[in-house]
């Protein structure tokens, strides 16, 4: 008998997952409380840069996918996969309100045989200590009547890896739960990595992203050291990368953004604090990452001081790229916005260009992405490349910017008016 899969949360995790389940012949009910997303899907249009309109049209036309904001439709499902956001509160404490809201909404429709899988990034213990008690309020016994497990999402928007080819870590609160998850996910993913408990699976995701957080922060610190010593950090990394063992290259930039890498380590830090454990590496990495926008601005100001062509008062700055990474339209935790706000506070006139972001709200007003033309570029005292989207005309930037500060090494060769991080 065909299983019906319900997916709660149709963002960067849930929507690609829904597409893959449909491709494997599953009927999918996609639930999201964002009415604009549901309307967009019903019209066959995509709101994610990584998914085309054509893919959404095919998804709808398949007859296997129903987007809705109505949780009652989950009555028909056999599997419920939770892919909702897990942001931080102001005190850098975990915010599980989206998980709680999702569970509260589908709890009345829970039935015997239901399999519930949490995919949202969270701290170790969430599935067993937080989610399990919520489900037990239904009166159904986990491991007998219903099944519960955790499988961390490993989606990297804009990355070349196919979702189904990325090994899928799975876990269950009981052996029966793990087996039920295996039976479903083996039909979609090429490789499954079962682990003994949800806590191990939850910690796996935090380890992956905390390692990246620490290493990227470290390489940004190395870039500062190299700049002070008049050493090209990019050439250093290139040379070090020739070592066939023991070295993995990381690259400097304007600071780490996105929902996962700057957030997940703080989930781990919070949980460690509950256990009375210090997190020195995480603390140092966060400090370095938080300082990076100010460092970018200080470098820009030094360059402006040295550049005799600067005449505007107040000075005009153009930021190129405001998303947290290339080739996506996601601005969550983007350091470009931090830099934008800091520049405006300091009295600079700031604009931006981003082919994926039409409008951007800063603390002063709503900005519109300006076109890249030789006329507009000549208006700015400095152009800062924050996000190196592949569809930006770098030749135009090179030719018509009076001062170009490149935080992403968008140019392989040295140019007189181009300065690297």
PDB file of C-alpha atoms in Angstrom, residues 16 23 41 88 109 114 136 139 142 161 212 223 226 237 263 293 318 322 331 342 345 362 384 388 400:
ATOM      1  CA  UNK A  16      13.314  19.884  -2.151  1.00  0.00           C
ATOM      2  CA  UNK A  23       9.826  11.585  -7.936  1.00  0.00           C
ATOM      3  CA  UNK A  41       3.098  26.635  -5.405  1.00  0.00           C
ATOM      4  CA  UNK A  88      17.553  31.551  18.344  1.00  0.00           C
ATOM      5  CA  UNK A 109      -4.967  13.950  13.631  1.00  0.00           C
ATOM      6  CA  UNK A 114       2.008   7.251  12.069  1.00  0.00           C
ATOM      7  CA  UNK A 136       2.709  11.146  24.083  1.00  0.00           C
ATOM      8  CA  UNK A 139      -2.175   8.700  24.417  1.00  0.00           C
ATOM      9  CA  UNK A 142       5.849   5.541  20.800  1.00  0.00           C
ATOM     10  CA  UNK A 161      25.330  17.720  -4.783  1.00  0.00           C
ATOM     11  CA  UNK A 212      32.809  24.857   9.616  1.00  0.00           C
ATOM     12  CA  UNK A 223      43.429  36.896   6.737  1.00  0.00           C
ATOM     13  CA  UNK A 226      48.305  38.264   6.672  1.00  0.00           C
ATOM     14  CA  UNK A 237      45.824  28.976   1.024  1.00  0.00           C
ATOM     15  CA  UNK A 263      23.194  29.344  14.582  1.00  0.00           C
ATOM     16  CA  UNK A 293      31.865  43.320   9.452  1.00  0.00           C
ATOM     17  CA  UNK A 318      27.898  50.127  -3.409  1.00  0.00           C
ATOM     18  CA  UNK A 322      23.701  40.833  -0.077  1.00  0.00           C
ATOM     19  CA  UNK A 331      19.579  36.836   3.287  1.00  0.00           C
ATOM     20  CA  UNK A 342      26.913  49.881  10.045  1.00  0.00           C
ATOM     21  CA  UNK A 345      24.981  54.523  10.811  1.00  0.00           C
ATOM     22  CA  UNK A 362      17.758  48.171   6.522  1.00  0.00           C
ATOM     23  CA  UNK A 384      32.557  46.168  -2.185  1.00  0.00           C
ATOM     24  CA  UNK A 388      30.216  36.599  -5.565  1.00  0.00           C
ATOM     25  CA  UNK A 400      34.170  51.111 -14.277  1.00  0.00           C
TER      26      UNK A 400
END
